[in-house]
Amino acid sequence: MQAADTVVSGANEHVAEGGPSAPLTATSSSSSPDEKSIEKGPRYEPTHPAPHYPTDRGVSVVRAEAEFAELSRELSGISQNSRILERSVSRRSRRSKNERDADIEKVGTSESQRFDLESTLRGQREMDIEVGIRSKRIGVLWENLTVSGLGGVRNYVKTFPDSFISFLNVPGTLMGLLGVKRKGREFDVLKGFRGLAKPGEMVLVLGKPSSGCTTFLKVIANQRFGYTKVDGEVLYGPYDADTFGKKYRGEAVYNQEDDIHHPSLTVGQTLGFALDTKTPGKRPGGMSKKDFKAKVIDLLLKMFNIEHTMNTIVGNQFMRGVSGGERKRVSIAEMMITGSCVCAWDNSTRGLDASTALDYARSLRIMTNIYKTTTFVSLYQASENIYQNFDKVMVIDAGRQVYFGPAKEARGYFESLGFKAKPRMTTPDYCTSCTDPFEREYGEGKEATAPHDTESLAKAFENSKFATQLSEEMTAYRKEIETEKEVYRDFEIANYEAKRKHTPRSSVYGAPFHLQIWALMQRQFLIKWGDKFSLTVSWITSMTIAILLATVWLNLPRTSAGAFPRGGLLFISLLFNAFQAFGELAGCLLGRPIVNKHRAYTFHRPSALWLAQIFVDVAFAAVQILVFSIIVYFACGLVREAGAFFIFYMVILTGYLAMTLFFRTIACLCSSFDVALKSAVVTITFFVTTSGYLIQYAKEQVWLRWIFYINALGLGFSTLMMNEFQRIDLQCEGVSLIPYGPSYNDIAHQACTLPGGAPGSGIISGTAYVSDSFQYDPGQLWRNYGLVLVLIAFFLFLNVVLGEKLNWGAGGRTVTFYAKENQERKELNQRLLEKRNNRREKGIERGSELNITSKAVLTWENLTYNVPVPSGQLRLLKDVFGYVKPGQLTALMGASGAGKTTLLDVLAARKNIGVIGGDILVDGIKPGTAFQRGTSYAEQLDVHESTQTVREALRFSATLRQPYEVPEAEKSAYVEEVIALLEMEDIADAIIGDPESGLAVEQRKRVTIGVELAAKPELLLFLDEPTSGLDSQSAFNIVRFLRKLSAAGQCILCTIHQPNSALFENFDRLLLLQKGGGCVYFGDIGNDAHVLLDYFRRNGADCPPDANPAEWMLDAIGAGNAPRIGDRDWGEIWRSSPELANTKDEIVRIKEERIQAVGANRKTDEKEYATPLWHQIKIVQWRTHLSFWRSPNYGFTRLFNHVALALIAGLNYINLDDSRTSLQNRVFIIFQITVIPALILAQVEPKYDLSRLIFYRESAAKAYKQLPFTLGLVMAEMPYSLLCAVGFFLPLYYIPGLQSTPSRAGYQFLMVLVTELFAVTLGQTISALTPSSFISALLNPFIIITFALFCGVTIPAPQIPGFWRAWLYQLDPWTRLIGGMTVTELHDLPVVCQPGEFNVFTAPTGQSCGEYMADFFASGGPGYLLNNATSACEYCAFKVGDQFYEPLGFTWGERWRDLGILAAFIGSNLVLLFLGSRYLNFNRR
């Protein structure tokens, strides 16, 4: 559906005169209504024509166009290019789930869907002319198109030491930070392409993986980012690529292979948002916005048969949602909403079943016919039926165009070149196979003259009649462009009229900026409100911290004792809420792919997203921060004035807002998370240290003071301090009043040690306190708050500008990295290549070296599976019967969402939620503990340790999953065999990587299969869509290999999508499921599927002789949009069929036979794991250490953050002296060490979480236990923890000049090292106890704040309320850290006050200062007098460092105890870590 092009399209060009440019043909007025016909592009007779289905089945061109025309009639009066935008989702009421399950195949069969095409189109045409609708027709011409990228050289994987080399290479580092660092030499990805696609034509792009299909589609859709150079000419009608991109960017769009959506939005919300940005201002027929939007969403969902997913979240690989096939259809529907003239679809049928894939191709054909779009499609495993829908075909070989011409003549062309005719092979497969040097075959006597490589194929095409015809056609089209001015004027007018009111004429977007913001605000609200768990955790964390702060600082006194705690309360309140925004860093980086896609679709400007997010974030944060502020403010006894409270609240809120925008700005600027984290840590450290709390402004290094004015934390803290203290006076009392004691009661001869105090006065003005101590002038309160608002505006401006200008990750090629060859790998690779060359010599058929001895049979009876849903229980599988025998290859097929993966999960014992009913038996008894180890399951998602090479991944699987008694040499040899069988010789040493930067999709799929095959399963091999994402030849090779495994005695059950006839005939048996999880057929397939087809024939469904049975049977049972054949439900037919009865009898016979055969030989000592625990630990340890070694960014970013933090802190406190101020600064330096966990948790938790995803897959296969996994991660962190501790300790300790005595420095280093290890194990423990790193990140601020709050620094231990002091103070690890390090640093440290640090008072008349203070010092009073003999006393508060820490409850004799207790916390972390990873399984499936 082409947005309003789909819904409200002009039909004045629909009824034309036939031929390619007018494929829609209407009959004359005298013709019978039954004689009307629709052509799908040029008429031709293919070599293997598609079966002709009745026009009322499947995606019928007649019926579908009638539907569109009828809807057009309803919605007429709008420009062809109108978009469908609404602000709310509405839909008609749905049938109950039971009704859908009972007869879901009947959707779309009502009479109201059949219309008279002729009268409809004639009526629509008259309406179009009447309202002046103009059409959009843009053809695409490309000539000498050459695209260059970086590559062509083997890139070796970087290791930890390489990160130092890269960092010290300053120019290269700067280029890397800016994202312009080159990763190889420039080479031509595409070279010398030329061609023409006219409006209304469909072009099929064929080629093997990595041949350049994706690059061609991206460039033809005018997405050129990421390539070094694009030469040649590309014309969109009369417009060159630059002009078209600037003025009409959204008219050429590209649909990528991967499905990228917001996982927490429902399908209806996802499509609704797309419509929100693509709707016209006026709606036809007075239809309301609500109804208009609902009508279009409903039509889209019906078109792709996903009506039942309307209110289901889209999900992703980590969040359960719709099925993979349904998610693909959501992606297709989303792009159709764009209403673009030029559409490029990249392998969009991946993951779709054959029936749905054919429906999709037919839908494209219909839309191309009606709306005259120019459509480019690349497909793997395209069936002949799909192929018939295309007008032209392009064949690409290694970046060269080797054919471009009519689709009907492509097969004949390659046959004429001398390639062997293969009548049974589909045309797309045949054309692609001719480009594969190892698969193509030559006709008799043609081998010498036929093309034999890419260059000769390209040259043959240039010399062919098709190249000549293409040149003539392109020349003629250029002339047409000159003469058809009216067509392109219509296009420009239509493009303009499609825009909403107030949209600038020059804008490429359909909605004005303010409406984009409004639509995005609605979406952002749905995203945040829909994620209830995260919202709940955030609220609980905030409220818990508020309550903690309220109880710790309950009713702060307005005395000298309450002055410093007041500042601590204000600082922590600001800091906690500001750092709640730290998650924005990861959120923005992870959201980039969606932003890039929507920018390309011209849904919205990136800047609109940043603005919308801020509005919604402020709305959510304002309420949370208000509740936080009320609790903290009034419970702690801050000034109870309305004005003071609202200033407090507004400062906290704007501080959060400023830091949110700051983190988003960092994310916009940086190319990757590692770069962003480095940048954030450095700037945050500067912000915290210059905020005025740890180091007062006047005492900061001069070269750092300017940061205060761009520091939202510093400005906010100063505003809070001035707001509070300008309204209060403080009573000086207790130990703050010097001298104190029973004999000192004359205030005239006492002084207050609190800054701002005056001799002889016990009252201190709050204004004087903040002025003397912090150099804050309350008169500057509003100036500072205004600067915070200026910073918010500045960061928001940067967000908007950077979001528009920077396109991180918006295109380009991925780079494959390789491990460097050692002697062993070099020899292995040479042997592999020799074997491959021998195998590819014609006439040599490779024999299988496999020998499977197991005779076990898997049977299942009355199998059901129920999952909990809000309304109760949902049944996904319904009474399924079947079995898998050795030597038989069984296919599991059905529509997308029919329950194929669910059935495999159940049979493979992978489900851990829901209720499984029925019997699953191996040899007639329940599977034992060795069942999962004895089976291999190649799952649909390709989850691997990204730093391994292909060979290492396979060896890892073989080493741990094959029996321990098998020699390692034999296991390694078998791995080489699997590599050769899966044709992975060229990538054996390639790093697997992740989908964004690593092996291609089809290569990753091979690795997934290889890992399972390397395990050499004794019982069963399950494969879930092993051929999805592969080209036809690769798919055939894998199925052929499965056939060999089966022949060798392996039991195999395999789901398969879109198999062609040649692929399908490799299978022995078929288990066919319908929607709802019911069985439709289980039994033999037979030669040419005669057994299967005979079953359908006997029950009223005849398969046309030229149809592909694998596709036809899905249509027959109503798997796609097609109504089923027959009146009865095929599930009911099966349940009453003799075939089911025979299956049940066969299962009974198999069980009896196998029980008798196994008898006394049945194993009683089944081992759950193939190898002993110590072996698992050794192998997993090796892999984990290698993973860390090959993740240089992880280790180096952590080290960089440590060194940067230490350097900043060290330079802030450089060369401390013996003064009173330096004494306190030494404690603050020690307190800086508590920042380590904040840095470490942000890195360790995602690392653990990603590793755990891999562990879940591998542990389900019983490769290794939880202990080796957890122990491996803990031990792998140790070397980097030691290095980080050294890098942190040296600058932090020696730049300020802390005590360098070896005994003390050694103790302090041990403390830093233990803290480092504690933080690492804490991060891993938190991850083990939480379901995801996102949830962990929400808990981190709470944990860090709690540790900092109760350690005795922000509030001295004697002042902590008794309840918390009794247990939480003692359990706080930082209590031991601060206590041990403080006493070690300050013990016996002499203090010499500097001028200005003395408290001045006068002694009573007749007494010297020494005499007056004698009682004070005799009773143990701290400090000393500068001169005892005078009456003008100058008193220094401390004489030795011990006097500073003793009132805090720290003692010199307990420092080693404190070190031991802190080390014991590491032990408690490890206990919780091992228990959590053992007993908490968050992999719900």
PDB file of N, CA, C and O in Angstrom, residues 884-910:
ATOM      1  N   VAL A 884      10.270 -39.026  14.395  1.00  0.00           N
ATOM      2  CA  VAL A 884      11.440 -38.831  13.539  1.00  0.00           C
ATOM      3  C   VAL A 884      12.303 -40.072  13.658  1.00  0.00           C
ATOM      4  O   VAL A 884      12.725 -40.439  14.757  1.00  0.00           O
ATOM      5  N   LYS A 885      12.542 -40.715  12.509  1.00  0.00           N
ATOM      6  CA  LYS A 885      13.336 -41.944  12.473  1.00  0.00           C
ATOM      7  C   LYS A 885      14.740 -41.652  11.945  1.00  0.00           C
ATOM      8  O   LYS A 885      14.937 -40.728  11.158  1.00  0.00           O
ATOM      9  N   PRO A 886      15.697 -42.490  12.340  1.00  0.00           N
ATOM     10  CA  PRO A 886      17.024 -42.389  11.714  1.00  0.00           C
ATOM     11  C   PRO A 886      16.915 -42.665  10.214  1.00  0.00           C
ATOM     12  O   PRO A 886      16.115 -43.503   9.777  1.00  0.00           O
ATOM     13  N   GLY A 887      17.699 -41.929   9.463  1.00  0.00           N
ATOM     14  CA  GLY A 887      17.715 -42.155   8.025  1.00  0.00           C
ATOM     15  C   GLY A 887      16.622 -41.427   7.285  1.00  0.00           C
ATOM     16  O   GLY A 887      16.521 -41.543   6.061  1.00  0.00           O
ATOM     17  N   GLN A 888      15.776 -40.665   8.006  1.00  0.00           N
ATOM     18  CA  GLN A 888      14.714 -39.922   7.349  1.00  0.00           C
ATOM     19  C   GLN A 888      14.881 -38.440   7.636  1.00  0.00           C
ATOM     20  O   GLN A 888      15.180 -38.042   8.763  1.00  0.00           O
ATOM     21  N   LEU A 889      14.683 -37.637   6.587  1.00  0.00           N
ATOM     22  CA  LEU A 889      14.765 -36.187   6.691  1.00  0.00           C
ATOM     23  C   LEU A 889      13.341 -35.653   6.700  1.00  0.00           C
ATOM     24  O   LEU A 889      12.615 -35.778   5.716  1.00  0.00           O
ATOM     25  N   THR A 890      12.941 -35.077   7.822  1.00  0.00           N
ATOM     26  CA  THR A 890      11.559 -34.636   8.007  1.00  0.00           C
ATOM     27  C   THR A 890      11.483 -33.119   7.951  1.00  0.00           C
ATOM     28  O   THR A 890      12.232 -32.426   8.645  1.00  0.00           O
ATOM     29  N   ALA A 891      10.582 -32.597   7.128  1.00  0.00           N
ATOM     30  CA  ALA A 891      10.373 -31.152   6.990  1.00  0.00           C
ATOM     31  C   ALA A 891       9.213 -30.730   7.872  1.00  0.00           C
ATOM     32  O   ALA A 891       8.181 -31.401   7.927  1.00  0.00           O
ATOM     33  N   LEU A 892       9.376 -29.611   8.551  1.00  0.00           N
ATOM     34  CA  LEU A 892       8.309 -29.007   9.350  1.00  0.00           C
ATOM     35  C   LEU A 892       7.939 -27.694   8.669  1.00  0.00           C
ATOM     36  O   LEU A 892       8.769 -26.793   8.561  1.00  0.00           O
ATOM     37  N   MET A 893       6.712 -27.605   8.189  1.00  0.00           N
ATOM     38  CA  MET A 893       6.313 -26.437   7.412  1.00  0.00           C
ATOM     39  C   MET A 893       4.980 -25.896   7.919  1.00  0.00           C
ATOM     40  O   MET A 893       4.250 -26.560   8.657  1.00  0.00           O
ATOM     41  N   GLY A 894       4.665 -24.691   7.486  1.00  0.00           N
ATOM     42  CA  GLY A 894       3.430 -24.027   7.868  1.00  0.00           C
ATOM     43  C   GLY A 894       3.566 -22.541   7.649  1.00  0.00           C
ATOM     44  O   GLY A 894       4.642 -22.031   7.318  1.00  0.00           O
ATOM     45  N   ALA A 895       2.477 -21.842   7.839  1.00  0.00           N
ATOM     46  CA  ALA A 895       2.503 -20.393   7.665  1.00  0.00           C
ATOM     47  C   ALA A 895       3.347 -19.744   8.751  1.00  0.00           C
ATOM     48  O   ALA A 895       3.621 -20.347   9.799  1.00  0.00           O
ATOM     49  N   SER A 896       3.782 -18.491   8.507  1.00  0.00           N
ATOM     50  CA  SER A 896       4.481 -17.739   9.544  1.00  0.00           C
ATOM     51  C   SER A 896       3.564 -17.601  10.745  1.00  0.00           C
ATOM     52  O   SER A 896       2.409 -17.205  10.610  1.00  0.00           O
ATOM     53  N   GLY A 897       4.065 -17.938  11.926  1.00  0.00           N
ATOM     54  CA  GLY A 897       3.261 -17.852  13.131  1.00  0.00           C
ATOM     55  C   GLY A 897       2.411 -19.071  13.410  1.00  0.00           C
ATOM     56  O   GLY A 897       1.566 -19.051  14.307  1.00  0.00           O
ATOM     57  N   ALA A 898       2.622 -20.157  12.659  1.00  0.00           N
ATOM     58  CA  ALA A 898       1.807 -21.366  12.861  1.00  0.00           C
ATOM     59  C   ALA A 898       2.291 -22.199  14.042  1.00  0.00           C
ATOM     60  O   ALA A 898       1.590 -23.109  14.478  1.00  0.00           O
ATOM     61  N   GLY A 899       3.479 -21.922  14.548  1.00  0.00           N
ATOM     62  CA  GLY A 899       3.979 -22.667  15.705  1.00  0.00           C
ATOM     63  C   GLY A 899       5.115 -23.605  15.388  1.00  0.00           C
ATOM     64  O   GLY A 899       5.402 -24.517  16.177  1.00  0.00           O
ATOM     65  N   LYS A 900       5.791 -23.391  14.268  1.00  0.00           N
ATOM     66  CA  LYS A 900       6.881 -24.307  13.891  1.00  0.00           C
ATOM     67  C   LYS A 900       8.029 -24.213  14.891  1.00  0.00           C
ATOM     68  O   LYS A 900       8.518 -25.235  15.386  1.00  0.00           O
ATOM     69  N   THR A 901       8.477 -22.986  15.174  1.00  0.00           N
ATOM     70  CA  THR A 901       9.569 -22.818  16.130  1.00  0.00           C
ATOM     71  C   THR A 901       9.147 -23.276  17.516  1.00  0.00           C
ATOM     72  O   THR A 901       9.938 -23.883  18.251  1.00  0.00           O
ATOM     73  N   THR A 902       7.899 -23.017  17.863  1.00  0.00           N
ATOM     74  CA  THR A 902       7.392 -23.466  19.160  1.00  0.00           C
ATOM     75  C   THR A 902       7.484 -24.984  19.273  1.00  0.00           C
ATOM     76  O   THR A 902       7.919 -25.525  20.301  1.00  0.00           O
ATOM     77  N   LEU A 903       7.078 -25.699  18.218  1.00  0.00           N
ATOM     78  CA  LEU A 903       7.136 -27.159  18.234  1.00  0.00           C
ATOM     79  C   LEU A 903       8.573 -27.646  18.383  1.00  0.00           C
ATOM     80  O   LEU A 903       8.857 -28.564  19.163  1.00  0.00           O
ATOM     81  N   LEU A 904       9.500 -27.025  17.649  1.00  0.00           N
ATOM     82  CA  LEU A 904      10.906 -27.416  17.780  1.00  0.00           C
ATOM     83  C   LEU A 904      11.410 -27.166  19.192  1.00  0.00           C
ATOM     84  O   LEU A 904      12.137 -27.992  19.769  1.00  0.00           O
ATOM     85  N   ASP A 905      11.050 -26.005  19.761  1.00  0.00           N
ATOM     86  CA  ASP A 905      11.470 -25.700  21.131  1.00  0.00           C
ATOM     87  C   ASP A 905      10.961 -26.743  22.113  1.00  0.00           C
ATOM     88  O   ASP A 905      11.678 -27.175  23.028  1.00  0.00           O
ATOM     89  N   VAL A 906       9.719 -27.136  21.923  1.00  0.00           N
ATOM     90  CA  VAL A 906       9.126 -28.125  22.836  1.00  0.00           C
ATOM     91  C   VAL A 906       9.823 -29.474  22.682  1.00  0.00           C
ATOM     92  O   VAL A 906      10.210 -30.112  23.671  1.00  0.00           O
ATOM     93  N   LEU A 907      10.000 -29.911  21.435  1.00  0.00           N
ATOM     94  CA  LEU A 907      10.626 -31.213  21.207  1.00  0.00           C
ATOM     95  C   LEU A 907      12.085 -31.234  21.667  1.00  0.00           C
ATOM     96  O   LEU A 907      12.580 -32.259  22.142  1.00  0.00           O
ATOM     97  N   ALA A 908      12.763 -30.086  21.508  1.00  0.00           N
ATOM     98  CA  ALA A 908      14.178 -30.017  21.887  1.00  0.00           C
ATOM     99  C   ALA A 908      14.373 -29.692  23.358  1.00  0.00           C
ATOM    100  O   ALA A 908      15.501 -29.478  23.799  1.00  0.00           O
ATOM    101  N   ALA A 909      13.260 -29.638  24.117  1.00  0.00           N
ATOM    102  CA  ALA A 909      13.310 -29.358  25.561  1.00  0.00           C
ATOM    103  C   ALA A 909      13.937 -28.010  25.863  1.00  0.00           C
ATOM    104  O   ALA A 909      14.734 -27.861  26.791  1.00  0.00           O
ATOM    105  N   ARG A 910      13.559 -27.011  25.067  1.00  0.00           N
ATOM    106  CA  ARG A 910      14.078 -25.664  25.284  1.00  0.00           C
ATOM    107  C   ARG A 910      13.090 -24.761  26.013  1.00  0.00           C
ATOM    108  O   ARG A 910      13.430 -23.652  26.380  1.00  0.00           O
TER     109      ARG A 910
END
